[in-house]
Coordinates of C-alpha atoms in Angstrom, one line a residue:
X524 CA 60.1 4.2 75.4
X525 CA 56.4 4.2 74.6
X526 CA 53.8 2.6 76.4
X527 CA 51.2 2.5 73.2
X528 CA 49.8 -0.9 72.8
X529 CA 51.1 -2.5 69.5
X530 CA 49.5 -5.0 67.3
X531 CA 51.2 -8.0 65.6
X532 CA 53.1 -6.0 62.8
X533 CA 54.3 -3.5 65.4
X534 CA 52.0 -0.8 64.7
X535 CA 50.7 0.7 67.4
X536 CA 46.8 0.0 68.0
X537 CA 44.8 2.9 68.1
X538 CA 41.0 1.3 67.3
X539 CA 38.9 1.6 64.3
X540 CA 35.6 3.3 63.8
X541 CA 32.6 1.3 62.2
X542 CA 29.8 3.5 59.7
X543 CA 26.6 2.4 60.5
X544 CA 23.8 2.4 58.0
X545 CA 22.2 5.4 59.7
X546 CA 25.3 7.8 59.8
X547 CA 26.2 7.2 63.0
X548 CA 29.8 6.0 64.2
X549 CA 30.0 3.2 66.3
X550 CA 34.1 3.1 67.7
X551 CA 35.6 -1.0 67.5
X552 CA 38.1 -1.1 70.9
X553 CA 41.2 -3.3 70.5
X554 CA 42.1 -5.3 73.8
X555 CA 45.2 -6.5 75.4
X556 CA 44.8 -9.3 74.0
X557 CA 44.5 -8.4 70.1
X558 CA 40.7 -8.9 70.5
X559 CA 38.2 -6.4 69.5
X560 CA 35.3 -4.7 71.4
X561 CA 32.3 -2.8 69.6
X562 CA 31.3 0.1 71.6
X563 CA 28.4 1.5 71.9
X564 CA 27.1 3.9 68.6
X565 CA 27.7 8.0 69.3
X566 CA 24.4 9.7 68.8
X567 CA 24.0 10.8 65.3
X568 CA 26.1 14.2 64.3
X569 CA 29.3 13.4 65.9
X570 CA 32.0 13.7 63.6
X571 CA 34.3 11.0 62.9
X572 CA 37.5 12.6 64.6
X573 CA 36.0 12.4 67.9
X574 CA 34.6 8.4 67.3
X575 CA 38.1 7.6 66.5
X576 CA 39.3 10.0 69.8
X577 CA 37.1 8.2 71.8
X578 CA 38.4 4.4 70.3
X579 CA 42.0 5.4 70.6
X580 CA 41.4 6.5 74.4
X581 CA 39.8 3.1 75.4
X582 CA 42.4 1.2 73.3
X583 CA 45.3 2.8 75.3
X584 CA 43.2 2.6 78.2
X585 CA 42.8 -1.1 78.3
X586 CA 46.6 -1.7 77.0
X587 CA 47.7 0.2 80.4
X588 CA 45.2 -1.8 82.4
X589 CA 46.0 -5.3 81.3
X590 CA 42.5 -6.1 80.1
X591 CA 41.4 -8.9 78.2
X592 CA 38.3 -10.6 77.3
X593 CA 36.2 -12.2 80.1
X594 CA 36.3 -15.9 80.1
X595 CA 33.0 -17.9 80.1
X596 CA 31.1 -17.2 83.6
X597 CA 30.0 -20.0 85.9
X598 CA 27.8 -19.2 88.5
X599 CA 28.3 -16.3 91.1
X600 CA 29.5 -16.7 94.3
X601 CA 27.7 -15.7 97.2
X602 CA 30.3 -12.8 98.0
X603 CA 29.7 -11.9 93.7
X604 CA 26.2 -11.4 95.0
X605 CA 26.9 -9.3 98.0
X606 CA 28.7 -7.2 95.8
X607 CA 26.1 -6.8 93.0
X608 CA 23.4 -6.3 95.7
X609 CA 26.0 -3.4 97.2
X610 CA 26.2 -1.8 93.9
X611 CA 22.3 -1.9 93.2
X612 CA 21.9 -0.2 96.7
X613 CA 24.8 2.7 95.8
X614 CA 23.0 3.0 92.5
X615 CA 19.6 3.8 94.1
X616 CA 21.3 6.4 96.5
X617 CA 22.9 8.0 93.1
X618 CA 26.0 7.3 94.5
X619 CA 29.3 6.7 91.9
X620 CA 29.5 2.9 91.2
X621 CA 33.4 2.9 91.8
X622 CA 33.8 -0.6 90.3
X623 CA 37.6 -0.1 89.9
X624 CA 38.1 0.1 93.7
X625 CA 36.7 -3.3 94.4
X626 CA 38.6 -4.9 91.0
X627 CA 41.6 -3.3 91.6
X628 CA 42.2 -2.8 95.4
X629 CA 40.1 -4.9 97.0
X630 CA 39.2 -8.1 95.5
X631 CA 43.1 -8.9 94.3
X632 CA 43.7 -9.0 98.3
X633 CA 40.2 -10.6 99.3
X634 CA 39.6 -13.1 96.4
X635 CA 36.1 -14.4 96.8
X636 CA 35.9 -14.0 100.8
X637 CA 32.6 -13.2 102.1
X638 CA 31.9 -9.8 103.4
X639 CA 30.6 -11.7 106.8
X640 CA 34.2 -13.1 107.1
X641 CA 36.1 -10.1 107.0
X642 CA 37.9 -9.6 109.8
X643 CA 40.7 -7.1 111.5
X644 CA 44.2 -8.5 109.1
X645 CA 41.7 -8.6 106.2
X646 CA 41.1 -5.1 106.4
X647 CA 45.1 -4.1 107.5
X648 CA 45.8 -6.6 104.1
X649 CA 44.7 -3.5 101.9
X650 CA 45.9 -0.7 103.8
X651 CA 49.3 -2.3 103.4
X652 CA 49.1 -3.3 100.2
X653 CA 47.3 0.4 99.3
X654 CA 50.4 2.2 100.9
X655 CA 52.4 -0.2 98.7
X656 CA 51.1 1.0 95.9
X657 CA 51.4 4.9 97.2
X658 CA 55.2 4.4 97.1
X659 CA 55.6 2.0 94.1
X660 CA 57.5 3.2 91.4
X661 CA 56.0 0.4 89.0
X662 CA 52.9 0.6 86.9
X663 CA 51.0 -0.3 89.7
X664 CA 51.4 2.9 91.4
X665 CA 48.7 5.2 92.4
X666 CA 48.5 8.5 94.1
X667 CA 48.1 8.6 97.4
X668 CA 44.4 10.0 96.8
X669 CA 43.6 7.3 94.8
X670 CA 44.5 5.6 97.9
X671 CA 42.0 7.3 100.3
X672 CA 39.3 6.9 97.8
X673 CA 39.6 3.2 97.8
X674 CA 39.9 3.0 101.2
X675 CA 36.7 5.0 101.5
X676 CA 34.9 2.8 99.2
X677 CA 35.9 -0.7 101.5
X678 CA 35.0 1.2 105.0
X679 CA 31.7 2.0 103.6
X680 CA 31.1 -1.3 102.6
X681 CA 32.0 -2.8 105.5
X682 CA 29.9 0.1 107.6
X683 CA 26.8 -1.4 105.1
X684 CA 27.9 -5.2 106.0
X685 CA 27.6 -4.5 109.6
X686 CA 24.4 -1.9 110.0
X687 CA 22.3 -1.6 106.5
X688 CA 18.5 -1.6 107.3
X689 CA 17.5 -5.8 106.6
X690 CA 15.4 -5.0 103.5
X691 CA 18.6 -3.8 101.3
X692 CA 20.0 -8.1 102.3
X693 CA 23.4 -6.6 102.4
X694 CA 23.6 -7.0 106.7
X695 CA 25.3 -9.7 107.1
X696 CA 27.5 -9.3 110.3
X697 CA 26.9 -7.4 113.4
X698 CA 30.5 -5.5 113.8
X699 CA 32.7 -3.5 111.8
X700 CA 36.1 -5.0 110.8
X701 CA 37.7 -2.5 109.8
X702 CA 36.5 -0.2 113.2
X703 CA 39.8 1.5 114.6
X704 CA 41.6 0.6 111.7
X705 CA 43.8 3.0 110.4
X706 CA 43.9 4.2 106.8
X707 CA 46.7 4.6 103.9
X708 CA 49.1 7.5 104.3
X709 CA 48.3 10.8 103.1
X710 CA 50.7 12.8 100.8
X711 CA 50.7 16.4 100.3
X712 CA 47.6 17.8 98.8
X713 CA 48.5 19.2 94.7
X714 CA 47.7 23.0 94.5
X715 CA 44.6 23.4 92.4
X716 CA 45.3 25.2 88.6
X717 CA 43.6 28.4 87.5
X718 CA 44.0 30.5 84.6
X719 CA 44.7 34.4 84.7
X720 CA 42.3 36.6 83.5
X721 CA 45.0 37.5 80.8
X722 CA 45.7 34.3 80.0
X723 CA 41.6 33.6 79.4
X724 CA 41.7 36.3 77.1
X725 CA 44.6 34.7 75.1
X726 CA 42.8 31.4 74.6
X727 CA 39.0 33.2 73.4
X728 CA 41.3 35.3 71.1
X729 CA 43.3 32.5 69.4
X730 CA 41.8 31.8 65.9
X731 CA 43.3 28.3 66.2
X732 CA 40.8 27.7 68.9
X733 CA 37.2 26.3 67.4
X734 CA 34.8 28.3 68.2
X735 CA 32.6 25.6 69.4
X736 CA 35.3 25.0 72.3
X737 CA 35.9 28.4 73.0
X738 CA 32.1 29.4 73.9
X739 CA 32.2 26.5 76.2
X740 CA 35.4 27.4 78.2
X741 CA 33.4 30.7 78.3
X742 CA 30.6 29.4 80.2
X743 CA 32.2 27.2 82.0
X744 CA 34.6 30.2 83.3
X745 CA 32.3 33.1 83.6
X746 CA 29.6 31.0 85.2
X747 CA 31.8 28.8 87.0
X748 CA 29.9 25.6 86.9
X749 CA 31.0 22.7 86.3
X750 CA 31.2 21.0 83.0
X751 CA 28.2 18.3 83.9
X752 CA 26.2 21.2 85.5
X753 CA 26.3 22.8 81.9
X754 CA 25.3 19.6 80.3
X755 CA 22.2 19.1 82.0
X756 CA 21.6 23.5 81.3
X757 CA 18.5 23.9 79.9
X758 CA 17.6 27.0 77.8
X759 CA 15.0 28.1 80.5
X760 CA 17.5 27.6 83.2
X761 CA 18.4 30.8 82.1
X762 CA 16.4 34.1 83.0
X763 CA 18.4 36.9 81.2
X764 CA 15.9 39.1 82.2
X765 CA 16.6 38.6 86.3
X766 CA 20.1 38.1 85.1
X767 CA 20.6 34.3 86.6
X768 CA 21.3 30.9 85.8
X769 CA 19.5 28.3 87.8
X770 CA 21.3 24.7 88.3
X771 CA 19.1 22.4 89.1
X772 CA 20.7 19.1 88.0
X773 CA 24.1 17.9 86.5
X774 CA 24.7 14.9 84.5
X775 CA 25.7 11.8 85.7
X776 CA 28.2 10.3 83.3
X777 CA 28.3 6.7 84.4
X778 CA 24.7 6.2 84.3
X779 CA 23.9 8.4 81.5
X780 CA 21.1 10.5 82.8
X781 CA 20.7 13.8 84.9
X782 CA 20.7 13.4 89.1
X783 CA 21.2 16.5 91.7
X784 CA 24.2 17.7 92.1
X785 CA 27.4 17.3 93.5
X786 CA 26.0 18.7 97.1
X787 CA 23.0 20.3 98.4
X788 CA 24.0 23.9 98.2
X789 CA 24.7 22.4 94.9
X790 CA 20.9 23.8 93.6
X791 CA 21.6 27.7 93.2
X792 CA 21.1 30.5 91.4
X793 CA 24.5 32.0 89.5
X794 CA 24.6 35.9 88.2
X795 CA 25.1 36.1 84.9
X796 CA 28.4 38.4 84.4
X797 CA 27.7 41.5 81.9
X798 CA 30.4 39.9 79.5
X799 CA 28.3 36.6 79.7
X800 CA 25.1 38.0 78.6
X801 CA 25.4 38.7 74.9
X802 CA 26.7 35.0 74.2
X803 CA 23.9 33.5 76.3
X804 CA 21.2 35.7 74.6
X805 CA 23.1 34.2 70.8
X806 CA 22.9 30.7 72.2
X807 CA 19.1 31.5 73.5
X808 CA 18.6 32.7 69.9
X809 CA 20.7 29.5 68.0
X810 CA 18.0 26.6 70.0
X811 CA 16.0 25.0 68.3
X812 CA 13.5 24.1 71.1
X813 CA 15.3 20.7 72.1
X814 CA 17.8 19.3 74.1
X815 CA 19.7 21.1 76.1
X816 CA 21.1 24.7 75.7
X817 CA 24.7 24.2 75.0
X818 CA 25.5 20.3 73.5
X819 CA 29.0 19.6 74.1
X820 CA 31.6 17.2 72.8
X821 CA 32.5 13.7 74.3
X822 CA 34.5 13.6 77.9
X823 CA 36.9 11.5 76.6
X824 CA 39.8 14.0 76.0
X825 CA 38.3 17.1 77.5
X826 CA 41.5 17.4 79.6
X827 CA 44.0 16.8 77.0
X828 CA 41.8 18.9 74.2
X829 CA 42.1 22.2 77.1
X830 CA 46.0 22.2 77.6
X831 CA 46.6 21.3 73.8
X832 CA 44.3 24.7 73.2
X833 CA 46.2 26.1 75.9
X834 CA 49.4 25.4 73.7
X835 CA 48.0 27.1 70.5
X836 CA 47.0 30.2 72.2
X837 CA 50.6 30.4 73.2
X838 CA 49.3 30.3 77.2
X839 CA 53.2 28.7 79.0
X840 CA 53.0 29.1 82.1
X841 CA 54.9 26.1 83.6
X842 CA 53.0 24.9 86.8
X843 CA 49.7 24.6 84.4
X844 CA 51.2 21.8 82.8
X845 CA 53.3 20.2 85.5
X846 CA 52.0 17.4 87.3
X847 CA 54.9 17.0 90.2
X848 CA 54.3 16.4 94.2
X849 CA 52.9 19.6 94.9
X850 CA 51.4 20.3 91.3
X851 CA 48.6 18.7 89.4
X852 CA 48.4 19.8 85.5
X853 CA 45.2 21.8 84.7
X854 CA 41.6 20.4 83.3
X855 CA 39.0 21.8 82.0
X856 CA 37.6 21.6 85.3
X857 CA 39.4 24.0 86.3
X858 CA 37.8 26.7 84.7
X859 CA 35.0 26.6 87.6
X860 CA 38.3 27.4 89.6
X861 CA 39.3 30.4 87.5
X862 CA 36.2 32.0 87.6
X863 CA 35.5 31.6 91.3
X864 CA 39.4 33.2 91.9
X865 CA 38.7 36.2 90.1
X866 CA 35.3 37.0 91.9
X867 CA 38.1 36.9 94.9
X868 CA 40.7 39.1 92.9
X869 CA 37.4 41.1 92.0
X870 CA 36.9 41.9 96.0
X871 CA 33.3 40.1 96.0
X872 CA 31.1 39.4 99.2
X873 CA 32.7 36.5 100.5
X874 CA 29.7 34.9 101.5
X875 CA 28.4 35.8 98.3
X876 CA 30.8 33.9 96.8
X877 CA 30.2 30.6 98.4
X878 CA 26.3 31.0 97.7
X879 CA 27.0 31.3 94.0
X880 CA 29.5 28.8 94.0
X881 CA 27.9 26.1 95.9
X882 CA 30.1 25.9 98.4
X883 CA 28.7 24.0 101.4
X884 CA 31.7 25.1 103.5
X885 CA 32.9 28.7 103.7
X886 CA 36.6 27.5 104.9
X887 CA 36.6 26.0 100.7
X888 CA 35.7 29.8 99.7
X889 CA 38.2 31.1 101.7
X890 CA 40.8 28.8 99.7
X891 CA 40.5 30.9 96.7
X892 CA 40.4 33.8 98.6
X893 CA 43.7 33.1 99.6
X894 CA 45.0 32.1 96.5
X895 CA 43.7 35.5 94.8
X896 CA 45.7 37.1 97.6
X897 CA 48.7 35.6 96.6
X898 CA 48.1 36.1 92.9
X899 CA 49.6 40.0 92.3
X900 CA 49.1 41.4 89.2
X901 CA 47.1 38.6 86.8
X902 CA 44.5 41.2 84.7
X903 CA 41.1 42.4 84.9
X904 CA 38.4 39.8 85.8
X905 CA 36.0 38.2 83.3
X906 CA 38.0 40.5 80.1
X907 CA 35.5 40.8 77.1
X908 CA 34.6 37.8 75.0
X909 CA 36.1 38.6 71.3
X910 CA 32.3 39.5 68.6
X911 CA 33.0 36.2 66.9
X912 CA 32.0 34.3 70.0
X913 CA 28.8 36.4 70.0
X914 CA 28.0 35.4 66.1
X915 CA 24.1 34.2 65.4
X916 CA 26.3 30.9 63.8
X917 CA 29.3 29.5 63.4
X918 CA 30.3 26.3 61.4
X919 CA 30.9 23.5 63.8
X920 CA 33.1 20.3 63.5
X921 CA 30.4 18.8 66.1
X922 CA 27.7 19.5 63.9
X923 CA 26.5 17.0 61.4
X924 CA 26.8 18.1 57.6
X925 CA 23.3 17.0 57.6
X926 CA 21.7 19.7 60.3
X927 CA 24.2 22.2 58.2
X928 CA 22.3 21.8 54.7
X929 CA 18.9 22.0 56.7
X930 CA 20.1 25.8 57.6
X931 CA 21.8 26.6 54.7
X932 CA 20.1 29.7 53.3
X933 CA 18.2 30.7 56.1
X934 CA 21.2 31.3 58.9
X935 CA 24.2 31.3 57.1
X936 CA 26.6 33.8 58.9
X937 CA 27.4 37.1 57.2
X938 CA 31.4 37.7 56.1
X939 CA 31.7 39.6 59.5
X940 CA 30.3 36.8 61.8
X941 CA 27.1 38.5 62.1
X942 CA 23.6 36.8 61.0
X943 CA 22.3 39.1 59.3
X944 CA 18.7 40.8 60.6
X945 CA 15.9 41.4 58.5
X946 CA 14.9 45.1 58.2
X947 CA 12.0 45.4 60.7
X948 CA 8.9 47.8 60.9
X949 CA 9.8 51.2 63.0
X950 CA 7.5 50.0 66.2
X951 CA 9.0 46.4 66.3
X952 CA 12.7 48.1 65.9
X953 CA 12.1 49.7 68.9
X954 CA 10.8 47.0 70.4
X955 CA 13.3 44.8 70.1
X956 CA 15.8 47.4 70.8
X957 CA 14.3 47.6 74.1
X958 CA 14.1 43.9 74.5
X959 CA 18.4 43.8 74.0
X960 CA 18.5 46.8 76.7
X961 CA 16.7 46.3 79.3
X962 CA 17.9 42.5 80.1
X963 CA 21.1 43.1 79.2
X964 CA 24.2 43.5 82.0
X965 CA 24.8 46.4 84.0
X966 CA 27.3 48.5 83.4
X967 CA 27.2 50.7 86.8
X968 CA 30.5 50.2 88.6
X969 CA 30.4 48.0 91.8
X970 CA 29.6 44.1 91.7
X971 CA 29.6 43.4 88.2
X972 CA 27.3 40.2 88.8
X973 CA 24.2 42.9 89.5
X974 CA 21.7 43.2 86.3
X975 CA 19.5 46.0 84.9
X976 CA 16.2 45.7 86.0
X977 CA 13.2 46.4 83.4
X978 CA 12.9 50.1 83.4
X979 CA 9.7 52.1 83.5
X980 CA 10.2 54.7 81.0
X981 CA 8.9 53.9 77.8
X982 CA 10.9 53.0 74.6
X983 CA 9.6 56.0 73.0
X984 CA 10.7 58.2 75.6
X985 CA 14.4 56.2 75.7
X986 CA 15.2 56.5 71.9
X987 CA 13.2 59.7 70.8
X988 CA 15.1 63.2 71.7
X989 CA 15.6 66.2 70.4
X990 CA 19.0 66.2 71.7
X991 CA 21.9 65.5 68.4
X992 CA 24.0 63.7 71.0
X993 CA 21.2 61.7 72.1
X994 CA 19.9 61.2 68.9
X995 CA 23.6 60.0 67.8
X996 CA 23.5 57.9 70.4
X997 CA 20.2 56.6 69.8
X998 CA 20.7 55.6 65.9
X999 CA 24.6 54.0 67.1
X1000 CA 21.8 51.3 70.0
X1001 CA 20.1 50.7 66.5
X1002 CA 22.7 50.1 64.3
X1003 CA 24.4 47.7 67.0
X1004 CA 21.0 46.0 67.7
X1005 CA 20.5 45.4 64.0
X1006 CA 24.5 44.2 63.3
X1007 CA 24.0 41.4 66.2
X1008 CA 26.7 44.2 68.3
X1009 CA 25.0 43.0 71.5
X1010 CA 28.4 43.4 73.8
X1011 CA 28.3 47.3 72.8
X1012 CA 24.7 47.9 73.9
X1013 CA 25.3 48.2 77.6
X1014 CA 27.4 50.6 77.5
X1015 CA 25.9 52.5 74.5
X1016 CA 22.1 52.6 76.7
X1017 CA 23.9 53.7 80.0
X1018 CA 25.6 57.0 78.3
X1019 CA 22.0 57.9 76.4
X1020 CA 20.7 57.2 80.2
X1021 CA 23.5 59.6 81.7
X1022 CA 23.1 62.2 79.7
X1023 CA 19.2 62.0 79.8
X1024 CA 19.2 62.2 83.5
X1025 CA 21.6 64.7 83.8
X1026 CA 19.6 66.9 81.5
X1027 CA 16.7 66.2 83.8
X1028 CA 18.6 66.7 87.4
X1029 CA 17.1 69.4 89.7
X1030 CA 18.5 72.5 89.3
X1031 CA 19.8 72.0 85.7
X1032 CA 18.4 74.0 83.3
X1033 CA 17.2 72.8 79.5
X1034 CA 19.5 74.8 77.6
X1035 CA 17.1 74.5 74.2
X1036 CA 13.9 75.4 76.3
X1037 CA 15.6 78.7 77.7
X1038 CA 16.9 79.4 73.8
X1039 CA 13.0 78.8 72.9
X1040 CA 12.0 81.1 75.7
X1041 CA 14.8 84.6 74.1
X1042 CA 13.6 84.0 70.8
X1043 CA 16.7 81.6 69.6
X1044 CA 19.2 84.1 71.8
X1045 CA 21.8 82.3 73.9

């Protein structure tokens, strides 16, 4: 039996998307009731499949939640007031404003009751009916998370009632009601989902994937961050010549503007992994000097976009889409989770780890260390993004045909997934052969996070040599650096390095000098 809200002829309502004069889609939201809702317009160049995405979730969404349009409001009551006053305050602390907890949990139970006339059964009134709600097997029932979180969300208010400084107004008692009461019961905590190295590689090889989606599971994995850290990225957030991304901010959804982030050890530095680098240097290259570095699609279905990807790179493994007692399904999330677990299967500095991470707890590090522990065989770490990840552009279904007809002509991808590079003068070749090798991503074996530091020989000396295997070598950096080959060059510069230092070692003679010296003889 479905649960998808129908309209009058039986046909389930999914919304409608409006076309506004200027391009941009503006989805219509069907209530409970049969009534419609206009949301607000997407910003112009979002395509019309996610507008109607983003309608059908909301019109399922308030089916499931019973909700209809608001009657005609009187005037507020004095506890409405509290409450708005609350909000106001949480909002200036940056704190989530978890309306749902009071409409749902707390208001059906206390009605219109002032905060100053709480008092102990009030307060043991919502644990009961929370735990209720734990062990329902109705519509009503929540997890018993959900249940801690709401019950978090009254204390604090009732901590606020009872001891807020007198210039927020929200004091209105002098005790706690809810002091030494206890909380809802606590279930079993779900095991957290991450993806196998292998697996990874499946999904950024599967042509069924856009491409769009794919450099963003990418980041998202190899920098573990999470996916409102890499909304607020900026392009110079990210030094590819120290090798680090710095988050600074993430992006707060509800109020639609950046704030610090989750915690304090939140503000770090990440290493950039040596398979990350070439796709940051082509996004670097893509920007077009505004907005952030890496735009990305509405949060709407991010989780159900991830595991339907999943499905079309043929990645099955069971307990990644189970959501049981013991199992939650995996989100996109979750990446962030997958690439902190294989700098643990890697054998990375512990404390290292929960630095980059963020972690403001080293017992939350060790969680994944134990996890990679238990893992066995899974793959090699951070595997090799596939060249058409790397491409200078790609067509995207996020991208409005408009901005495409502005770059047609002038970036139009070559039949390889290339761009193709102007031919450039000899001394600018070498320049910007230099430029891809020394910021690029170590290759030497160890901590793959480290980066290569700008070297001191000059170009001239790197590429020039009379040696034919260096010279080979030497033309293959230029061809690579000229066909966009950026994931090559590492490892191309450190065997023209190896072979030029172990030409140069103490006590290694120059073969061609002593041939000079006999007169050509051997």
């Amino acid at each position: 039996m479905t649960n998808e809200p129908k309209s009058k002829g039986g046909r389930p309502r999914t919304g409608t998307v409006l076309t506004l004069p200027d391009g941009r889609f503006q989805p219509v939201v069907t209530l409970a009731d049969g009534s419609r809702k206009r949301m607000k317009p997407l910003p112009l160049g979002t395509s019309r499949a996610m507008a109607e995405e983003k309608a059908r979730y909301h019109t399922e969404l308030a089916a499931k939640l019973g909700s209809k349009r608001a009657a005609p409001k009187g005037a507020p009551s004095a506890a409405t007031e509290w409450w708005e006053r609350y909000f106001a305050h949480r909002d200036a602390k940056g704190y989530a404003p978890i309306r749902w907890a009071l409409n749902q949990h707390v208001t059906p139970v206390l009605g219109e009751k002032h905060p100053r006339d709480w008092n102990r059964e009030d307060c043991e009134r919502i644990v009961t009916e929370l735990d209720k709600k734990i062990v329902s097997e109705g519509d009503d029932r929540i997890s018993w998370k959900t249940g801690q979180n709401a019950w978090a969300f009254f204390t604090k208010a009732c901590k606020v009632a009872s001891s807020a400084k007198k210039a927020t107004e929200l004091r209105v008692r002098d005790d706690n009601p809810c002091a030494g009461v206890e909380g809802p019961d606590r279930g079993t905590r779900k095991r957290k989902q991450w993806l196998y190295p292998g697996e990874f590689a499946e999904l950024m090889a599967c042509d069924d994937v856009p491409v769009r989606w794919r450099r963003m599971y990418a980041i998202l994995a190899y920098a573990y961050i999470r996916p409102s850290e890499l909304k607020a990225l900026d392009p110079a957030d990210v030094d590819l010549d120290a090798g680090t991304i710095a988050v600074n901010e993430s992006w707060d959804r509800a109020r639609a503007k950046r704030k610090v982030p989750k915690t304090g050890a939140g503000v770090r530095r990440v290493p950039i992994e040596p398979e990350l680098w070439p796709l940051l240097k082509a996004l670097l290259d893509e920007h077009e000097g505004e907005g952030p570095l890496f735009p990305m699609p509405p949060p709407e279905s991010w989780a159900t976009t991830f595991r339907k990807h999943l499905e079309r790179a043929k990645v099955g493994r069971a307990e990644l889409f189970a959501d049981s007692l013991t199992h939650k399904h995996i989100t996109m999330y979750d990446l962030r989770a997958s690439g902190i677990t294989w700098r643990c299967l890697r054998r990375d500095h512990g404390p290292t780890i929960q630095r980059d991470a963020g972690h403001e707890k080293y017992d939350t590090t060790d969680g994944y260390i134990r996890a990679a522990d238990a893992a066995g065989n899974v793959g090699t770490p951070f595997p090799a993004l596939p060249p058409l990840l790397l491409s200078a552009e790609f067509r995207s279904e996020f991208r409005s045909a408009r901005d495409e007809r502005a770059k047609k002509g002038s970036n139009v991808a070559s039949p390889t997934g290339f761009e193709r590079v102007p031919k450039r003068a000899i001394g600018q070749e070498k320049s910007q052969i230099a430029e891809g090798t020394t910021g690029g991503p170590s290759v030497a074996t160890g901590s793959k996070s480290a980066t290569l530091s700008h070297r001191s020989e000059p170009t001239d000396r790197l590429i020039e040599t009379a040696d034919p295997v260096e010279a080979a070598l030497a033309d293959a950096i230029s061809k690579a650096a000229s066909a966009g080959r950026f994931e090559v060059l590492p490892s191309l510069v450190a065997e023209l390095e190896a072979r030029r230092k172990a030409r140069h070692a103490p006590g290694v003679a120059d073969l061609a000098a002593e041939r000079a010296k006999r007169g050509g003889r051997s």
